[in-house]
Coordinates of C-alpha atoms in Angstrom, one line a residue:
R1 CA 36.4 93.5 -16.1
E2 CA 33.2 94.2 -18.4
D3 CA 33.8 90.6 -19.8
A4 CA 33.9 89.4 -16.1
R5 CA 30.9 91.2 -15.2
D6 CA 29.0 89.9 -18.3
D7 CA 30.0 86.3 -17.3
A8 CA 28.9 86.8 -13.7
P9 CA 25.0 86.6 -14.4
R10 CA 25.5 83.5 -16.5
A11 CA 27.4 81.8 -13.7
R12 CA 24.7 82.8 -11.3
A13 CA 22.0 81.4 -13.6
R14 CA 23.9 78.1 -14.0
T15 CA 24.4 77.7 -10.3
P16 CA 20.7 77.1 -9.4
R17 CA 20.3 74.5 -12.2
A18 CA 23.4 72.7 -11.0
V19 CA 22.2 72.7 -7.4
G20 CA 18.8 71.6 -8.6
G21 CA 20.2 69.0 -10.5
S22 CA 22.0 67.6 -7.5
M23 CA 18.9 67.8 -5.7
D24 CA 16.9 65.9 -8.2
D25 CA 19.6 63.3 -8.3
A26 CA 19.4 62.9 -4.4
A27 CA 15.7 62.6 -4.6
V28 CA 16.0 59.8 -7.3
V29 CA 18.5 57.9 -5.0
D30 CA 16.2 58.3 -2.0
A31 CA 13.2 56.9 -4.0
R32 CA 15.1 54.0 -5.3
A33 CA 16.4 53.2 -1.9
G34 CA 12.8 53.6 -0.6
W35 CA 11.5 51.1 -3.3
R36 CA 14.3 48.7 -2.6
A37 CA 13.6 48.7 1.0
T38 CA 9.9 48.3 0.3
L39 CA 10.5 45.3 -2.0
E40 CA 12.9 43.7 0.5
T41 CA 10.2 44.0 3.3
T42 CA 7.5 42.5 1.0
A43 CA 9.7 39.8 0.0
A44 CA 10.7 39.0 3.5
K45 CA 7.1 39.0 4.5
W46 CA 5.9 36.5 1.8
R47 CA 9.0 34.4 1.6
P48 CA 7.8 32.0 4.4
T49 CA 4.4 31.6 2.5
V50 CA 6.0 31.0 -0.9
E51 CA 8.5 28.5 0.6
L52 CA 5.6 26.7 2.3
G53 CA 3.6 26.7 -1.0
A54 CA 6.7 25.3 -2.8
L55 CA 7.0 22.5 -0.1
F56 CA 3.3 21.6 -0.6
A57 CA 3.5 21.6 -4.3
G58 CA 6.6 19.4 -4.3
W59 CA 4.9 17.1 -1.7
Y60 CA 1.9 16.7 -3.9
Y61 CA 3.8 16.4 -7.2
F62 CA 6.3 13.6 -5.9
S63 CA 3.5 11.8 -4.1
I64 CA 1.6 11.6 -7.5
A65 CA 4.7 10.6 -9.3
F66 CA 5.6 7.9 -6.8
N67 CA 2.1 6.3 -7.2
V68 CA 2.2 6.4 -10.9
Y69 CA 5.6 4.8 -11.3
Q70 CA 4.8 2.4 -8.6
K71 CA 1.6 1.3 -10.1
A72 CA 3.1 0.9 -13.5
L73 CA 5.9 -1.2 -12.0
L74 CA 3.7 -3.4 -9.9
K75 CA 1.1 -4.0 -12.7
A76 CA 3.9 -5.5 -14.9
V77 CA 6.2 -6.9 -12.2
P78 CA 3.9 -8.2 -9.4
M79 CA 6.7 -8.2 -6.6
P80 CA 5.6 -5.7 -4.1
L81 CA 8.0 -6.9 -1.3
T82 CA 11.0 -6.9 -3.5
A83 CA 10.1 -3.5 -4.8
T84 CA 9.7 -2.3 -1.2
F85 CA 13.2 -3.7 -0.2
L86 CA 14.8 -2.2 -3.4
E87 CA 13.2 1.3 -2.9
L88 CA 14.2 1.5 0.7
A89 CA 17.7 0.5 -0.1
I90 CA 17.9 3.3 -2.8
G91 CA 16.4 5.6 -0.2
S92 CA 19.0 4.5 2.4
A93 CA 21.8 5.2 -0.2
L94 CA 20.3 8.7 -1.0
V95 CA 20.1 9.4 2.9
A96 CA 23.7 8.2 3.3
A97 CA 24.8 10.4 0.4
S98 CA 23.2 13.4 2.0
W99 CA 25.1 12.9 5.1
G100 CA 28.3 12.1 3.5
L101 CA 28.2 15.3 1.3
G102 CA 27.2 17.4 4.1
A103 CA 23.8 18.3 2.7
K104 CA 22.3 17.3 6.2
A105 CA 24.1 16.9 9.4
R106 CA 24.5 13.2 10.3
P107 CA 22.8 12.3 13.5
D108 CA 24.7 10.9 16.3
V109 CA 23.1 7.5 16.8
K110 CA 23.9 5.9 20.1
T111 CA 23.4 2.4 21.4
S112 CA 20.5 3.5 23.5
M113 CA 18.7 4.5 20.4
L114 CA 18.9 1.2 18.5
K115 CA 16.0 -0.5 20.1
P116 CA 13.5 2.3 19.4
I117 CA 14.7 2.8 15.9
A118 CA 14.5 -0.9 15.2
T119 CA 11.0 -1.1 16.6
L120 CA 9.6 2.0 14.6
G121 CA 11.9 0.8 11.5
M122 CA 9.9 -2.6 11.5
V123 CA 6.4 -1.0 11.7
H124 CA 7.5 1.6 9.0
M125 CA 8.6 -1.3 6.7
L126 CA 5.3 -3.2 7.1
G127 CA 3.4 -0.1 6.4
N128 CA 5.1 0.6 3.2
A129 CA 5.0 -3.1 2.1
L130 CA 1.3 -3.5 2.7
T131 CA 0.6 -0.4 0.8
N132 CA 2.8 -1.6 -2.2
V133 CA 0.7 -5.0 -1.9
S134 CA -2.4 -2.9 -2.2
L135 CA -1.4 -1.0 -5.1
G136 CA -0.4 -4.1 -7.0
K137 CA -3.9 -5.5 -6.4
V138 CA -6.3 -2.7 -6.8
A139 CA -6.5 0.8 -8.5
V140 CA -4.5 3.5 -6.8
S141 CA -7.8 5.5 -6.3
F142 CA -9.2 2.6 -4.3
T143 CA -6.0 2.2 -2.2
H144 CA -6.1 5.7 -1.2
T145 CA -9.8 5.9 -0.6
V146 CA -9.3 3.0 1.9
K147 CA -6.3 4.8 3.4
A148 CA -8.6 7.7 4.4
L149 CA -9.6 5.5 7.2
E150 CA -6.4 6.4 8.9
P151 CA -8.1 8.8 11.5
V152 CA -10.5 5.8 12.5
F153 CA -7.3 3.6 13.3
S154 CA -5.7 6.8 15.1
V155 CA -8.6 7.3 17.3
G156 CA -9.1 3.6 18.2
L157 CA -5.5 3.1 18.9
S158 CA -5.1 6.3 21.0
A159 CA -8.1 5.4 23.1
I160 CA -6.8 1.8 23.7
F161 CA -3.2 2.6 24.3
L162 CA -2.9 6.1 25.3
G163 CA -6.2 6.5 27.2
N164 CA -7.3 9.3 24.8
I165 CA -11.1 9.2 24.8
P166 CA -12.6 10.9 21.8
S167 CA -15.4 13.3 22.0
L168 CA -18.8 12.8 20.6
A169 CA -18.0 15.3 18.0
M170 CA -14.8 13.4 16.9
C171 CA -16.7 10.3 16.8
A172 CA -19.3 11.8 14.6
S173 CA -16.7 13.1 12.2
L174 CA -15.5 9.4 11.7
V175 CA -19.1 8.5 10.5
P176 CA -18.8 9.9 6.9
I177 CA -15.3 8.4 6.6
I178 CA -16.5 5.0 7.3
A179 CA -19.6 5.4 5.3
G180 CA -17.8 6.8 2.3
V181 CA -15.1 3.8 2.3
M182 CA -18.0 1.4 2.5
I183 CA -19.8 3.0 -0.5
A184 CA -16.7 3.1 -2.4
S185 CA -15.7 -0.5 -1.7
A186 CA -19.1 -1.7 -2.6
T187 CA -18.9 -0.1 -6.1
E188 CA -15.1 -0.5 -6.9
V189 CA -14.6 -2.1 -10.3
S190 CA -11.1 -3.2 -9.4
F191 CA -12.2 -4.5 -5.8
N192 CA -10.0 -7.3 -4.4
M193 CA -10.1 -8.6 -0.9
A194 CA -6.4 -9.0 -0.7
G195 CA -5.9 -5.3 -1.9
F196 CA -8.6 -4.1 0.4
L197 CA -7.1 -5.8 3.6
S198 CA -3.6 -4.8 2.7
A199 CA -4.6 -1.1 2.5
M200 CA -6.4 -1.6 5.9
G201 CA -3.2 -3.2 7.4
S202 CA -1.3 -0.4 6.1
N203 CA -3.4 2.0 8.0
L204 CA -3.1 -0.2 11.1
T205 CA 0.7 -0.3 11.0
F206 CA 1.2 3.5 10.2
Q207 CA -1.0 4.5 13.0
S208 CA 0.6 1.9 15.4
R209 CA 3.8 3.6 14.4
N210 CA 2.5 7.0 15.6
V211 CA 1.2 5.6 18.8
L212 CA 4.6 3.6 19.4
S213 CA 6.6 6.7 19.0
K214 CA 4.8 8.2 21.9
F215 CA 6.3 5.3 24.1
V216 CA 9.7 5.0 22.4
M217 CA 10.7 8.7 21.5
T218 CA 11.2 9.5 25.1
G219 CA 15.0 9.4 25.6
D220 CA 17.0 12.9 25.3
D221 CA 19.0 11.3 22.3
M222 CA 15.9 10.3 20.3
K223 CA 14.2 13.8 21.0
K224 CA 17.3 15.2 19.2
L225 CA 16.5 13.7 16.0
D226 CA 14.6 16.1 13.6
Y227 CA 11.9 15.0 11.2
V228 CA 14.3 14.5 8.1
N229 CA 16.9 12.6 10.1
L230 CA 14.3 10.5 11.7
L231 CA 12.9 9.5 8.5
G232 CA 16.6 8.8 7.4
V233 CA 17.4 6.3 10.2
L234 CA 14.0 4.7 9.9
T235 CA 14.5 4.2 6.3
I236 CA 17.9 2.4 6.9
A237 CA 16.3 0.2 9.6
S238 CA 13.5 -0.6 7.4
T239 CA 15.8 -1.7 4.6
V240 CA 17.3 -4.4 7.0
F241 CA 13.9 -5.8 7.9
A242 CA 12.6 -5.7 4.4
L243 CA 15.3 -8.0 2.8
P244 CA 14.4 -11.1 4.8
L245 CA 10.7 -10.7 4.0
A246 CA 11.2 -10.2 0.3
L247 CA 13.4 -13.4 0.2
A248 CA 10.9 -15.4 2.1
F249 CA 8.0 -14.6 -0.1
E250 CA 9.5 -13.6 -3.5
S251 CA 12.8 -15.3 -4.1
S252 CA 11.5 -17.6 -6.6
K253 CA 10.5 -14.6 -8.9
M254 CA 13.9 -13.0 -8.5
N255 CA 15.1 -13.6 -11.9
V256 CA 15.1 -11.8 -15.4
A257 CA 12.4 -14.1 -16.9
S258 CA 9.9 -13.5 -14.2
I259 CA 10.7 -9.7 -14.2
V260 CA 9.9 -9.4 -18.0
A261 CA 7.0 -12.0 -18.0
G262 CA 4.6 -9.1 -17.7
G263 CA 5.8 -7.3 -21.0
M264 CA 7.8 -4.5 -19.3
P265 CA 11.3 -4.5 -20.6
L266 CA 14.0 -4.9 -18.0
A267 CA 15.4 -1.3 -18.5
V268 CA 12.0 0.2 -18.2
A269 CA 11.3 -1.8 -15.0
G270 CA 14.6 -0.5 -13.7
K271 CA 13.9 3.0 -14.4
N272 CA 10.4 2.8 -12.9
L273 CA 11.9 1.3 -9.7
F274 CA 14.4 3.9 -9.3
M275 CA 12.1 6.7 -10.0
A276 CA 9.6 5.3 -7.6
A277 CA 12.2 5.2 -4.8
L278 CA 13.5 8.6 -5.6
C279 CA 9.9 10.1 -5.5
F280 CA 9.1 8.3 -2.5
Q281 CA 12.1 9.5 -0.6
L282 CA 11.4 13.1 -1.7
Y283 CA 7.6 13.1 -0.8
Q284 CA 8.2 11.5 2.6
Q285 CA 11.0 14.3 3.3
L286 CA 8.8 17.0 1.9
S287 CA 6.0 15.7 4.0
F288 CA 8.2 15.9 7.3
M289 CA 9.4 19.5 6.2
V290 CA 5.8 20.7 6.0
L291 CA 5.0 19.1 9.2
S292 CA 7.9 21.0 10.8
R293 CA 6.4 24.2 9.6
V294 CA 2.7 23.8 10.3
N295 CA 0.7 22.3 13.2
P296 CA -0.4 18.7 13.0
V297 CA -4.1 19.5 12.0
T298 CA -3.1 21.6 9.1
H299 CA -0.7 18.8 7.9
S300 CA -3.5 16.2 8.3
V301 CA -5.8 18.4 6.1
G302 CA -3.0 18.8 3.6
N303 CA -2.6 15.1 3.4
S304 CA -6.3 14.7 2.7
L305 CA -6.2 17.2 -0.1
K306 CA -3.0 15.3 -1.3
R307 CA -4.9 12.1 -1.3
V308 CA -7.7 14.0 -3.6
A309 CA -4.9 15.0 -6.0
V310 CA -3.4 11.5 -6.2
I311 CA -6.8 9.8 -6.7
A312 CA -7.6 12.4 -9.5
A313 CA -4.4 12.0 -11.2
S314 CA -4.5 8.2 -11.2
V315 CA -7.9 8.1 -12.6
I316 CA -6.8 10.3 -15.4
I317 CA -3.6 8.6 -16.1
F318 CA -4.6 5.0 -15.8
R319 CA -8.2 5.6 -17.0
N320 CA -9.8 3.7 -14.3
P321 CA -13.4 3.2 -14.6
V322 CA -15.3 4.9 -11.8
S323 CA -19.0 5.2 -11.3
T324 CA -20.8 8.3 -9.8
T325 CA -21.4 6.2 -6.7
N326 CA -17.9 5.5 -6.3
I327 CA -16.9 9.1 -6.6
I328 CA -19.6 10.1 -4.2
G329 CA -18.2 7.4 -1.6
T330 CA -14.7 8.7 -2.2
A331 CA -15.7 12.4 -1.8
L332 CA -17.7 11.6 1.4
A333 CA -14.6 9.8 3.0
I334 CA -12.4 12.8 2.3
F335 CA -14.9 15.2 3.5
G336 CA -15.0 13.3 6.7
V337 CA -11.2 13.4 7.0
I338 CA -11.2 17.1 6.7
L339 CA -14.1 17.3 9.2
Y340 CA -12.1 15.2 11.8
G341 CA -9.1 17.6 11.2
R342 CA -11.4 20.5 12.1
V343 CA -12.8 18.8 15.3
K344 CA -9.3 17.9 16.3
K345 CA -8.3 21.4 15.9
Q346 CA -11.0 22.7 18.0
K347 CA -10.3 20.2 20.6
S348 CA -6.6 21.2 20.9
A349 CA -7.3 24.9 20.8

């Protein structure tokens, strides 16, 4: 009994520590759960922003890569229409693969949708073909400076065909764009009239596509197409129209001797062609994915900044000679595009 009495205080002394230890463990578990919940909440809050940032980064990167591969190819192999067809064909194969592998749900294309798809596909093909012609004739930086005139064509075509009369502020925002392109054109070392007119034609066709879509994207079946699948079906339709155009103007050059005449080995030309096609498809899809997450004005501003990134990267990579006046003209044109986006946003608010 004495031994039992001696052990009792020790047991009582141990009990609080044991209970205290359990309480401490529970507090640690609760703290960890709280931290985990906080981290999950923070991650969920920032995930959309991070994902959007990744989409913008991918859009910019693949756009720069496309222009670099395309310019390198067309500089050595001046066959822009053939390159357009082959790149659209590769893009069509990638689209079909994504549908076949289940990466993207295949759209249900009905007979009633063929005419609007063909119409938009034709214009889509012409826009890409003219862009490639311009890239082959002049510096990448100059092509994209001229393409900064897209808002001017958008406003003009919308006023003529849709009856959207622009405000005075919107017209004023177009002045620096026009002035900037004029300054850049007057001081462009690589200026070539065919390259300039091709870039202008690309502006006209792409903005015509946007206006046409208002008329042809009216049926319920067409409205069910999301941005990525719309790009997919337009790519396939464009491929069909690109083939006869390439054969009509460049069939005489479709031989190994003509391809390697510029000094680029056949294997390197093939690699550049495939990489240009892959980057083109990826940057177009990422552009549409960004558009599905932001408003059109934000996308327009993002597209302007992407153009700045492409111009800067091309000047660095290809070491194109540029004058201070040329830089000022380009900067003025890009500033005008951003200003146009802000005016358009205020108008839609």
